[in-house]
Amino acid sequence: MLHANGIFTSAGVKRLGIPDLVTDDGPLGVREEVKPGWGSANLTTDSATFFPNGSALAATWNPELAFRYGHDMGEEARKRNITVMLAPAFNICRTPLCGRTYEYYSEDPFLNARLAVQSVKGMQSQHVAACVKHYAVNNQEVERDFVSVNVDERTLREIYLPAFKASITEGNAWTIMSAYNKLRGTYCSENDYLLNHILKGEWKFKGMVISDWGGVHSTVNAANHGVDLEMGSPLPYNTYHFADKLLDSVKAGKVSMRVIDDKIRRILWVMYHTSMSENKPAASINTPQHSKTAYDIATESIVLLKNENHLLPLNTAAIKSIAVIGDNATHTFHLGGFGAGVKARYEVTALAGLKNKLGKDIAITFAQGYSGVYRPSRRNAGNEFGKPDSAMIAQAAATAKSADMAILFIGGNRDYESESRDRKDLSLPFNEQPLVDAVTAANPKTIVVVVGGAPYDISQIKKNNHTIVWSWYNGSENGNALADVLTGKINPSGKLPFTFPAQLKDSPAHALNAYPGENLKVDYKEGILVGYRWFDTKKIEPLYCFGYGLSYTDFKYSGFTTNKKSYKPTDLITATLKVKNTGKYAGKETVQLYISKTGSVVERAEKELKAFKKLKIAPGETASVTLNIPVKDLAYYDVKTSKWVVEPGKYKLLAGTSSRDIEQSGMITVD
Ligand code: BGC
């Protein structure tokens, strides 16, 4: 019961009526069945709903959608008889280059935690265990199997652990995956401090710790220090650390029966909640409801970056022809990226979505513009994309010229952004910039839609183009959602869940030369100043800041007040303000509430997100918004006493429409 007996399974005990444990990837949907060697089992019964990627979900800033994402994926997993979904994944975005940024949520621990808790709750409401991953500090893919992370204790507690902690203590996650990398010289899969002390001790975790695949490196240390189930790809299974070797170690007295019993108890405890539970609701897969969830997440995730000429929403009555350009208009995104692929029952591409919604009245032409095939090799290292394809670019420009307007789809794809490697830089792949330039010159009425799961350097586009939309690997309903946002059926409300740096070296880990480390060691020198905490504190202008995203309407903030001026450490701060929709479209706004502590005894970030609320406001309507911050959430982690400490004194509260557009503020005191 303690080690794999298949790629995604471990054995039960027939004699005792204990079922096998069946896991599967996540986090973008239930992964297809694979055969030994990881190839597709080529079944026709295992297609599933493709949900938008993690950073897309985070861009919605909508915990209710995170719940529905978990709920529907759980329902699909159970239909496939899966006990444990290897999702959600939410390591902090420390460097924008991390190959799994698209799977993860955010650079901010608070937004991260709020979404993680709801994803877990949704999934487990279906009696499928969430396996939150990757615990912990798995923030780069370069050397992920060996790299040792050196991070100070305060940063670990304030930045990298909060979402894991919340998913256990609030979300009640039944399982967790230990990460591949080391923390302070010790593999996370044999890290007594992370697994026994913090997770099972401080957080009172009752469930099971599952190793990442092939991530266990020892028998006695891993067994005694907290891993409960060793997973990996097939070797002869009896050679696993937790197979014959564990038996020998028990016989030799190096691992006690108490430790073994504890692991079995944890596994059974998970089974009682899942596969052996008697009150499981009905399971289903690929339902209209699941498609609707994928659609709702996609529509709320799309970020309007620039709309200077008010080209959006499209004035469809006045448009006769649209040139749709770019490989990403016809590319699908459900497969790729290593483990997080989903064999989607269907995926509506951007071109198909636009044709569905507009094709009757508007002539839509298409030119591919570039090839999105990504095949890096040693031979083409440093020049993976070769030269721009001038014939394709010329054809795209001609197509754009002969239409009323152009919508150009560029960005990354699921081959380019992937597990097990990081991107080398932030530049747009596939020679996209010359294409953007040519199409824009051919038709100044060009809307640029960038598709990606992580920040890219789009500074040229920001400079030269008037209309920019950010989209993601946006699930089965991708194209329909995009078309509805472009036409204004849905007003965009996505906000960036991470900072887009103007240049890579502005990012903290890169500014300090603290990535990807040397000699398999990486020092998190920026400490707590991750993401916007760094940019704000060091006064560096980003390309687009954390929390940024426009709407077709305008919101005016006013009347910020707090229920009191002075608080005790056990109090709740209740802040209220008014937000008026002053434009002509109904829209959703995410009000973000940051705190700022001046004159602190410890280093503090310029501001930290502590609350947010997304709400729908009709044109002309004024909404009253209430945001709560428990005073205890103002605490910093004090390394001397190993306790969270709320400093007395003054705190600024900053309410904004992004981390840099602060509209209202107030001051409170903590006694
Ligand atoms: C990944 C995990 C995944 C596992 C099983 C590993 O390579 O890091 O996230 O769940 O493979 O596919």
XYZ file of C-alpha atoms and ligand atoms in Angstrom:
683
model
C 0.000 0.000 0.000
C 2.977 2.340 0.388
C 4.390 2.353 -3.120
C 3.181 2.505 -6.714
C 2.042 -0.591 -8.540
C 1.244 1.297 -11.757
C 1.911 4.749 -13.172
C -0.987 6.272 -11.266
C -1.980 3.506 -8.831
C -0.968 1.820 -5.606
C -2.256 -1.472 -4.292
C -5.081 -2.139 -1.889
C -5.601 -5.410 -0.001
C -8.306 -7.542 -1.574
C -8.518 -9.873 1.409
C -9.459 -6.923 3.642
C -11.684 -5.162 1.144
C -9.232 -2.291 0.769
C -9.409 -0.957 -2.790
C -6.500 0.149 -4.956
C -5.714 3.825 -4.812
C -6.151 5.514 -8.164
C -4.654 8.936 -8.865
C -4.495 11.062 -12.003
C -3.216 14.444 -13.167
C -4.555 17.649 -13.125
C -4.578 20.392 -12.923
C -6.227 21.494 -16.212
C -8.669 18.591 -16.288
C -8.650 14.832 -15.775
C -5.740 13.404 -17.733
C -6.305 10.626 -20.253
C -5.336 7.031 -19.451
C -1.697 6.294 -20.149
C 0.064 2.999 -20.701
C 3.419 1.950 -19.227
C 6.002 4.366 -20.663
C 3.519 7.279 -20.370
C 2.177 7.064 -23.936
C -1.546 7.493 -24.538
C -3.588 4.342 -23.926
C -5.550 5.435 -27.003
C -8.933 4.849 -25.405
C -12.085 6.474 -26.687
C -13.673 6.675 -23.246
C -11.326 9.018 -21.410
C -11.842 12.449 -22.937
C -12.655 15.181 -20.444
C -13.417 18.853 -20.020
C -10.395 21.071 -20.482
C -10.496 23.792 -17.835
C -8.546 27.050 -18.203
C -4.992 26.883 -16.871
C -4.056 27.951 -13.323
C -2.974 31.517 -14.060
C -6.191 31.990 -16.065
C -8.235 30.910 -13.060
C -6.175 33.273 -10.908
C -6.823 36.144 -13.333
C -10.547 35.835 -12.606
C -9.901 36.802 -8.966
C -13.063 34.841 -8.349
C -12.978 32.200 -5.602
C -16.489 31.023 -6.578
C -15.148 30.031 -9.974
C -12.274 28.221 -8.256
C -14.866 26.213 -6.317
C -16.766 25.344 -9.495
C -13.502 24.402 -11.228
C -12.708 21.971 -8.387
C -16.278 20.722 -8.146
C -16.643 19.908 -11.824
C -13.212 18.362 -12.144
C -13.982 16.250 -9.097
C -17.217 15.076 -10.685
C -15.314 14.079 -13.831
C -12.556 12.368 -11.849
C -15.045 10.230 -9.977
C -16.711 9.186 -13.174
C -13.316 7.796 -14.088
C -13.006 6.099 -10.656
C -10.179 8.300 -9.522
C -9.566 8.612 -5.779
C -6.990 11.400 -5.838
C -6.663 14.245 -8.350
C -3.100 15.566 -8.564
C -4.360 19.150 -8.413
C -4.549 22.034 -7.764
C -0.959 23.246 -8.253
C -0.064 26.637 -6.848
C 3.628 27.233 -6.284
C 4.429 30.936 -6.114
C 5.496 32.639 -9.307
C 9.001 33.646 -8.184
C 10.450 34.006 -11.661
C 8.286 34.648 -14.716
C 10.444 32.114 -16.573
C 9.296 29.059 -14.590
C 7.924 26.554 -17.099
C 4.951 25.761 -14.873
C 3.832 29.352 -14.258
C 0.835 28.561 -16.440
C -0.194 25.673 -14.155
C 0.213 27.772 -11.027
C -1.780 30.753 -9.829
C 0.056 33.854 -8.756
C 2.997 35.707 -7.256
C 0.846 36.746 -4.297
C 0.303 34.451 -1.309
C -3.099 35.863 -0.407
C -4.734 35.552 -3.830
C -3.057 32.155 -4.103
C -4.521 30.938 -0.815
C -8.055 32.183 -1.478
C -8.200 30.306 -4.782
C -6.443 27.194 -3.493
C -8.904 26.761 -0.613
C -11.933 26.952 -2.899
C -10.433 24.653 -5.549
C -9.816 22.055 -2.865
C -13.259 22.429 -1.311
C -14.952 22.129 -4.682
C -13.068 19.015 -5.634
C -13.505 17.299 -2.290
C -17.228 18.079 -2.247
C -17.274 15.328 -4.887
C -15.467 12.873 -2.592
C -12.331 13.056 -4.689
C -9.197 13.947 -2.753
C -7.305 17.022 -3.878
C -3.541 16.559 -3.913
C -2.154 20.059 -3.474
C 1.248 20.431 -5.057
C 4.216 20.857 -5.024
C 5.125 21.179 -1.350
C 7.295 23.264 -1.213
C 9.378 25.959 -2.942
C 9.239 24.231 -6.338
C 9.559 27.564 -8.108
C 11.741 26.657 -11.072
C 11.928 23.686 -13.375
C 15.637 24.065 -14.168
C 17.381 21.394 -12.047
C 14.131 20.765 -10.233
C 15.154 17.226 -9.323
C 18.196 18.273 -7.347
C 18.256 21.991 -6.702
C 18.394 23.039 -3.072
C 16.442 26.132 -2.134
C 17.865 28.346 0.518
C 15.118 30.612 1.773
C 14.930 32.444 5.059
C 12.289 31.337 7.529
C 10.232 34.505 7.412
C 9.990 34.407 3.622
C 9.091 30.732 3.683
C 6.246 31.443 6.103
C 4.988 34.675 4.547
C 5.310 33.952 0.836
C 5.764 30.285 -0.030
C 3.681 28.413 2.573
C 0.441 30.383 3.081
C -1.549 28.727 0.278
C -0.421 25.269 1.392
C -1.297 26.076 4.974
C -4.713 27.464 4.030
C -5.506 24.514 1.777
C -4.857 22.182 4.732
C -6.232 24.144 7.671
C -9.179 25.792 5.874
C -9.641 23.705 2.743
C -9.015 20.434 4.619
C -7.106 18.946 1.665
C -6.843 15.206 2.105
C -3.536 14.758 0.304
C -0.438 16.770 -0.576
C 2.475 16.129 -2.947
C 6.050 16.567 -1.792
C 8.142 18.521 -4.301
C 11.147 17.217 -6.246
C 13.618 19.842 -5.045
C 15.445 20.204 -1.759
C 14.768 22.756 0.940
C 17.942 23.840 2.756
C 19.895 20.817 1.600
C 17.268 18.133 2.264
C 14.907 16.693 -0.339
C 11.327 17.801 0.250
C 10.428 14.087 0.182
C 12.539 13.438 3.262
C 12.280 16.795 4.913
C 11.362 16.260 8.533
C 10.875 19.980 9.072
C 8.448 20.466 6.168
C 6.536 17.204 6.486
C 6.542 16.176 10.138
C 7.148 19.418 11.949
C 5.128 21.947 9.930
C 2.577 19.923 7.943
C 1.679 17.085 10.303
C 2.647 18.949 13.476
C 1.749 22.622 13.275
C -1.018 22.264 10.682
C -2.308 18.966 12.109
C -2.579 17.402 8.648
C -4.416 14.083 8.913
C -4.142 12.979 5.293
C -1.391 11.432 3.238
C 1.784 12.794 1.730
C 2.313 11.494 -1.797
C 5.756 11.835 -3.314
C 6.172 13.480 -6.681
C 6.789 10.874 -9.339
C 10.242 9.402 -8.808
C 10.917 12.002 -6.135
C 11.854 9.666 -3.262
C 15.606 9.219 -2.767
C 15.889 7.127 0.380
C 14.010 4.560 2.400
C 14.595 5.246 6.082
C 14.712 9.044 5.869
C 11.734 9.349 3.557
C 9.683 6.908 5.660
C 10.561 8.457 8.998
C 10.386 12.032 7.801
C 6.882 12.032 6.494
C 6.218 10.646 3.001
C 3.350 8.142 3.123
C 3.171 6.897 -0.452
C 6.034 6.605 -2.929
C 4.951 7.129 -6.519
C 6.948 6.941 -9.718
C 7.132 5.427 -13.166
C 7.560 1.725 -13.555
C 10.697 0.039 -12.532
C 10.182 -3.325 -11.078
C 8.010 -2.066 -8.239
C 9.766 -4.185 -5.661
C 12.879 -2.031 -6.192
C 11.101 1.080 -4.922
C 12.397 2.633 -1.715
C 9.084 1.859 -0.031
C 8.943 -1.773 -1.276
C 11.424 -4.495 -0.286
C 13.861 -1.996 1.140
C 11.241 -0.645 3.506
C 10.392 -4.162 4.641
C 14.073 -4.748 5.355
C 14.325 -1.459 7.221
C 11.378 -2.391 9.424
C 12.921 -5.782 10.143
C 16.216 -4.083 10.960
C 14.426 -1.766 13.395
C 15.246 1.385 11.419
C 11.620 2.203 10.688
C 9.144 1.381 13.430
C 5.786 -0.346 12.978
C 4.243 2.763 14.501
C 5.473 4.744 11.484
C 4.075 2.133 9.082
C 0.724 2.014 10.892
C 0.507 5.782 10.775
C 0.940 5.754 7.010
C -1.711 3.067 6.562
C -4.093 4.947 8.821
C -3.626 8.066 6.693
C -4.232 6.173 3.447
C -7.359 4.546 4.848
C -8.559 7.879 6.161
C -8.369 9.273 2.610
C -10.175 6.208 1.253
C -12.979 6.559 3.795
C -13.593 10.064 2.448
C -13.320 9.053 -1.191
C -13.485 5.636 -2.847
C -14.965 3.926 0.242
C -17.355 6.710 1.157
C -20.984 5.669 1.102
C -22.564 9.006 0.318
C -20.915 9.954 -2.921
C -23.050 12.112 -5.206
C -23.642 11.057 -8.805
C -20.629 11.359 -11.101
C -20.614 12.711 -14.636
C -18.197 13.809 -17.317
C -18.272 16.317 -20.182
C -21.616 17.758 -19.161
C -23.012 21.108 -20.352
C -22.543 22.319 -16.776
C -18.812 21.552 -16.951
C -18.571 23.378 -20.275
C -20.350 26.332 -18.694
C -17.814 26.415 -15.862
C -14.941 26.324 -18.367
C -16.669 29.115 -20.304
C -17.316 31.275 -17.227
C -13.718 30.968 -16.047
C -12.437 31.772 -19.537
C -14.628 34.862 -19.927
C -13.621 36.240 -16.532
C -9.925 35.501 -17.038
C -9.348 37.536 -20.187
C -7.446 40.730 -19.414
C -7.952 43.892 -21.440
C -4.502 45.486 -21.453
C -5.028 48.423 -23.778
C -8.041 49.871 -25.601
C -6.866 53.319 -26.563
C -8.973 53.780 -29.681
C -12.070 52.108 -28.254
C -11.921 49.503 -30.992
C -13.364 47.145 -28.413
C -16.023 46.020 -27.978
C -16.262 45.403 -31.707
C -18.841 47.501 -33.471
C -20.117 44.454 -35.323
C -22.846 46.359 -37.179
C -20.219 48.455 -38.962
C -17.736 45.679 -39.725
C -18.031 43.711 -42.953
C -14.815 41.720 -42.875
C -12.254 40.608 -40.308
C -8.848 39.095 -41.007
C -7.996 36.608 -38.274
C -4.236 36.127 -38.234
C -1.809 33.952 -36.311
C -1.182 30.325 -35.471
C -2.719 30.775 -32.025
C -6.097 31.436 -33.644
C -6.278 27.803 -34.732
C -3.941 26.150 -32.223
C -5.467 24.001 -29.494
C -4.065 24.058 -25.993
C -5.445 21.016 -24.196
C -2.443 18.745 -24.723
C 1.226 19.460 -24.116
C 3.364 20.759 -21.319
C 4.139 17.245 -19.963
C 1.844 16.014 -17.163
C -0.867 18.659 -17.308
C -2.372 17.668 -20.651
C -6.051 16.885 -21.030
C -7.571 14.947 -23.895
C -10.399 17.395 -24.384
C -13.711 16.099 -25.684
C -13.660 19.307 -27.729
C -11.879 22.627 -27.787
C -13.232 25.672 -29.590
C -10.314 27.571 -31.125
C -10.316 31.341 -31.371
C -11.042 31.230 -35.101
C -13.898 28.766 -34.626
C -15.316 30.917 -31.820
C -15.262 34.056 -33.953
C -16.868 32.201 -36.844
C -19.536 30.763 -34.513
C -20.446 34.174 -33.204
C -19.856 36.468 -36.197
C -19.537 34.288 -39.279
C -23.105 34.840 -40.461
C -22.791 38.575 -40.984
C -19.073 39.201 -41.256
C -16.615 37.714 -43.781
C -13.808 36.102 -41.807
C -10.533 35.280 -43.530
C -7.538 33.573 -41.966
C -3.782 33.572 -42.409
C -1.492 31.538 -40.181
C 1.308 34.122 -40.055
C 3.827 31.900 -38.260
C 4.360 28.279 -37.387
C 3.819 27.398 -33.741
C 5.787 24.176 -33.905
C 8.328 24.064 -31.093
C 11.147 21.567 -31.373
C 14.186 22.674 -29.441
C 17.252 20.532 -29.969
C 20.929 20.723 -29.277
C 21.498 21.579 -32.914
C 19.232 24.626 -32.978
C 20.116 25.794 -29.444
C 20.085 29.583 -29.221
C 18.215 29.911 -32.508
C 15.196 27.668 -32.037
C 12.933 29.764 -34.211
C 15.248 30.322 -37.158
C 14.468 33.313 -39.356
C 11.018 34.895 -39.662
C 9.045 33.287 -42.471
C 8.714 36.226 -44.849
C 6.246 34.469 -47.161
C 3.868 33.726 -44.281
C 4.241 37.266 -42.982
C 3.570 38.757 -46.416
C 0.488 36.624 -46.825
C -0.738 37.641 -43.370
C -0.187 41.335 -44.167
C -2.080 40.987 -47.450
C -4.957 39.229 -45.666
C -5.058 41.986 -43.056
C -4.991 44.697 -45.680
C -7.963 43.363 -47.577
C -10.234 43.283 -44.492
C -11.901 46.042 -42.487
C -9.829 45.075 -39.494
C -7.492 42.382 -38.174
C -7.399 40.322 -35.011
C -3.925 38.919 -34.530
C -3.328 35.927 -32.242
C 0.235 35.412 -30.996
C 1.939 34.294 -27.771
C 3.094 30.959 -26.435
C 1.590 27.516 -26.615
C 1.590 24.291 -24.615
C 4.786 23.025 -26.224
C 6.647 26.225 -25.534
C 5.577 26.607 -21.885
C 6.213 23.310 -20.197
C 7.010 21.337 -17.106
C 10.641 20.230 -16.707
C 12.156 23.305 -18.323
C 11.981 27.056 -17.913
C 11.860 29.573 -20.710
C 15.225 31.152 -21.452
C 13.879 34.674 -21.603
C 10.627 36.627 -21.872
C 10.759 37.320 -25.589
C 7.880 36.361 -27.812
C 8.543 32.999 -29.480
C 8.119 31.981 -33.133
C 9.400 35.317 -34.537
C 6.093 36.947 -33.705
C 7.215 40.575 -33.448
C 7.945 41.040 -37.184
C 4.517 39.575 -37.885
C 2.874 42.039 -35.486
C 4.723 44.906 -37.149
C 3.782 43.831 -40.665
C 0.115 43.192 -39.896
C -0.223 46.459 -37.959
C 1.361 48.380 -40.828
C -0.950 46.680 -43.343
C -4.051 47.410 -41.289
C -3.835 49.933 -38.460
C -7.136 48.598 -37.169
C -5.389 45.591 -35.638
C -6.258 44.079 -32.297
C -3.438 42.027 -30.788
C -4.503 39.054 -28.665
C -1.587 37.527 -26.783
C -2.112 33.987 -25.511
C 0.110 32.722 -22.723
C 0.231 31.374 -19.188
C 3.079 33.555 -17.949
C 4.479 37.045 -18.459
C 6.063 37.809 -21.832
C 7.928 40.856 -23.031
C 5.278 42.674 -25.013
C 6.834 46.112 -24.583
C 7.061 46.733 -28.344
C 3.396 45.916 -28.723
C 2.475 48.124 -25.787
C 4.398 50.942 -27.464
C 3.136 50.492 -31.016
C -0.344 49.017 -30.780
C -3.500 50.638 -29.497
C -5.513 47.516 -28.658
C -4.133 44.584 -26.658
C -5.992 41.679 -25.088
C -4.366 39.038 -22.893
C -5.762 35.524 -23.087
C -4.692 32.157 -21.707
C -4.744 28.426 -22.403
C -8.364 28.919 -21.905
C -10.052 25.552 -21.863
C -12.642 23.792 -23.987
C -14.667 26.987 -24.495
C -11.675 29.183 -25.326
C -12.886 30.547 -28.672
C -16.478 31.145 -27.603
C -15.338 33.025 -24.509
C -12.920 35.153 -26.513
C -15.486 36.020 -29.135
C -18.009 37.017 -26.474
C -15.472 39.283 -24.802
C -14.347 40.884 -28.069
C -17.926 41.590 -29.110
C -18.891 42.932 -25.701
C -21.412 40.259 -24.805
C -19.134 39.836 -21.821
C -17.293 42.822 -20.428
C -13.680 41.820 -19.632
C -12.888 41.671 -15.923
C -9.644 39.693 -15.697
C -6.781 41.182 -13.693
C -3.173 40.061 -13.949
C -2.216 37.609 -11.198
C 1.458 38.490 -11.615
C 3.657 41.423 -12.607
C 4.798 41.782 -16.190
C 8.316 43.185 -15.841
C 9.491 45.734 -18.419
C 12.641 43.632 -18.674
C 13.622 40.369 -17.085
C 16.406 41.906 -15.027
C 13.864 44.066 -13.186
C 12.392 40.919 -11.648
C 13.746 40.295 -8.145
C 15.336 36.868 -8.654
C 17.034 38.116 -11.824
C 17.977 41.545 -10.511
C 19.857 39.835 -7.688
C 21.348 37.159 -9.902
C 19.562 34.601 -7.737
C 18.250 32.312 -10.460
C 18.651 29.456 -11.338
C 21.432 29.163 -8.759
C 24.905 27.683 -8.854
C 26.119 24.196 -8.093
C 22.530 23.075 -7.600
C 21.899 25.672 -4.920
C 19.593 28.646 -5.285
C 19.466 31.411 -2.753
C 16.182 33.318 -2.526
C 18.078 36.566 -1.939
C 15.058 38.796 -2.547
C 13.460 37.386 0.604
C 9.881 38.551 1.047
C 10.121 40.969 -1.893
C 8.558 38.664 -4.480
C 6.550 40.026 -7.417
C 4.918 43.414 -6.908
C 6.342 43.559 -3.374
C 9.746 44.040 -5.035
C 8.646 46.393 -7.822
C 6.738 48.654 -5.423
C 9.346 48.710 -2.685
C 12.242 49.307 -5.086
C 10.174 51.788 -7.144
C 10.640 49.961 -10.439
C 8.046 50.612 -13.109
C 6.710 47.318 -14.488
C 5.294 46.866 -17.971
C 1.960 45.891 -16.420
C 1.504 45.701 -12.680
C -0.044 43.005 -10.529
C -3.821 43.294 -10.428
C -4.013 45.279 -13.677
C -6.864 44.877 -16.153
C -9.235 47.262 -17.945
C -12.948 47.098 -18.610
C -15.223 48.489 -21.319
C -16.753 50.627 -18.622
C -15.285 52.922 -15.959
C -15.490 52.612 -12.213
C -15.254 55.468 -9.783
C -14.258 54.779 -6.175
C -15.359 56.988 -3.278
C -16.245 57.147 0.390
C -13.640 54.854 1.948
C -14.204 54.322 5.662
C -13.379 51.793 8.335
C -15.711 50.709 11.124
C -13.209 51.968 13.721
C -10.006 53.955 13.799
C -8.217 51.893 16.386
C -8.162 48.097 16.732
C -7.124 45.339 19.080
C -5.164 42.338 17.723
C -8.245 40.117 17.878
C -10.503 42.546 15.998
C -11.805 42.493 12.479
C -11.217 45.556 10.325
C -14.268 46.265 8.207
C -13.603 48.673 5.380
C -16.357 50.002 3.149
C -16.320 52.070 0.011
C -18.515 52.915 -2.906
C -17.815 51.961 -6.492
C -19.860 53.578 -9.227
C -20.080 52.280 -12.775
C -19.806 55.539 -14.681
C -19.742 54.040 -18.176
C -22.400 52.541 -20.386
C -21.706 48.822 -20.015
C -22.480 46.532 -17.104
C -19.208 45.215 -15.750
C -17.421 43.354 -13.000
C -14.795 45.060 -10.918
C -12.329 43.516 -8.484
C -11.668 45.900 -5.635
C -8.234 45.188 -4.185
C -7.326 46.152 -0.630
C -3.655 46.446 0.269
C -2.016 47.371 3.543
C 1.128 49.350 4.078
C 3.054 49.526 7.343
C 5.268 52.517 7.728
C 8.063 52.611 10.282
C 8.027 48.885 10.901
C 10.693 47.246 13.033
C 11.230 44.695 10.266
C 11.557 45.017 6.515
C 8.115 45.331 4.952
C 6.946 45.404 1.397
C 5.573 48.761 0.264
C 2.168 47.100 0.108
C 0.601 43.682 0.595
C -2.743 42.426 -0.664
C -5.021 41.533 2.271
C -8.529 41.435 0.804
C -10.339 41.667 -2.500
C -13.876 41.430 -3.773
C -15.270 41.006 -7.250
C -18.700 42.412 -7.934
C -20.996 43.117 -10.820
C -22.197 46.691 -11.235
C -24.831 47.940 -13.676
C -24.263 51.148 -15.644
C -24.986 54.159 -13.448
C -25.244 51.977 -10.346
C -23.214 52.613 -7.217
C -22.253 49.491 -5.296
C -21.361 49.465 -1.656
C -18.361 47.218 -1.074
C -17.377 45.722 2.257
C -13.960 44.172 2.755
C -12.803 42.490 5.933
C -9.296 42.067 7.241
C -8.753 40.263 10.543
C -6.140 42.299 12.408
C -4.136 39.105 12.875
C -3.568 39.101 9.097
C -1.430 42.211 9.477
C 1.195 40.129 11.249
C 4.713 39.407 10.102
C 6.500 36.164 10.964
C 8.961 36.824 13.741
C 11.958 34.527 13.387
C 13.174 35.122 16.928
C 10.046 33.806 18.600
C 8.788 31.652 15.681
C 5.465 33.436 16.040
C 3.247 35.708 13.975
C 3.464 39.181 15.468
C 1.056 42.040 14.910
C 3.019 45.222 15.309
C 1.222 48.031 17.074
C 1.036 51.397 15.360
C -0.313 52.904 12.194
C -1.271 51.028 9.033
C -2.374 52.494 5.749
C -5.228 50.781 3.910
C -5.129 51.213 0.142
C -8.093 50.348 -2.050
C -7.402 50.125 -5.740
C -8.325 48.805 -9.102
C -4.794 47.388 -9.421
C -1.713 47.302 -7.203
C -0.631 50.638 -8.691
C -3.945 52.398 -9.218
C -4.890 53.153 -5.657
C -8.129 55.094 -5.636
C -8.965 55.440 -1.957
C -7.090 55.081 1.286
C -7.443 55.312 5.016
C -5.357 55.031 8.138
C -5.928 52.810 11.158
C -4.079 52.142 14.361
C -3.478 48.832 16.084
C -3.085 49.098 19.853
C 4.859 16.289 -11.906
C 3.583 16.188 -11.094
C 2.663 15.177 -11.707
C 3.375 13.838 -11.796
C 2.532 12.730 -12.382
C 5.481 14.921 -12.162
O 6.476 15.026 -13.133
O 5.785 17.120 -11.245
O 2.971 17.440 -11.016
O 1.488 15.068 -10.944
O 4.528 14.003 -12.618
O 2.307 12.926 -13.738
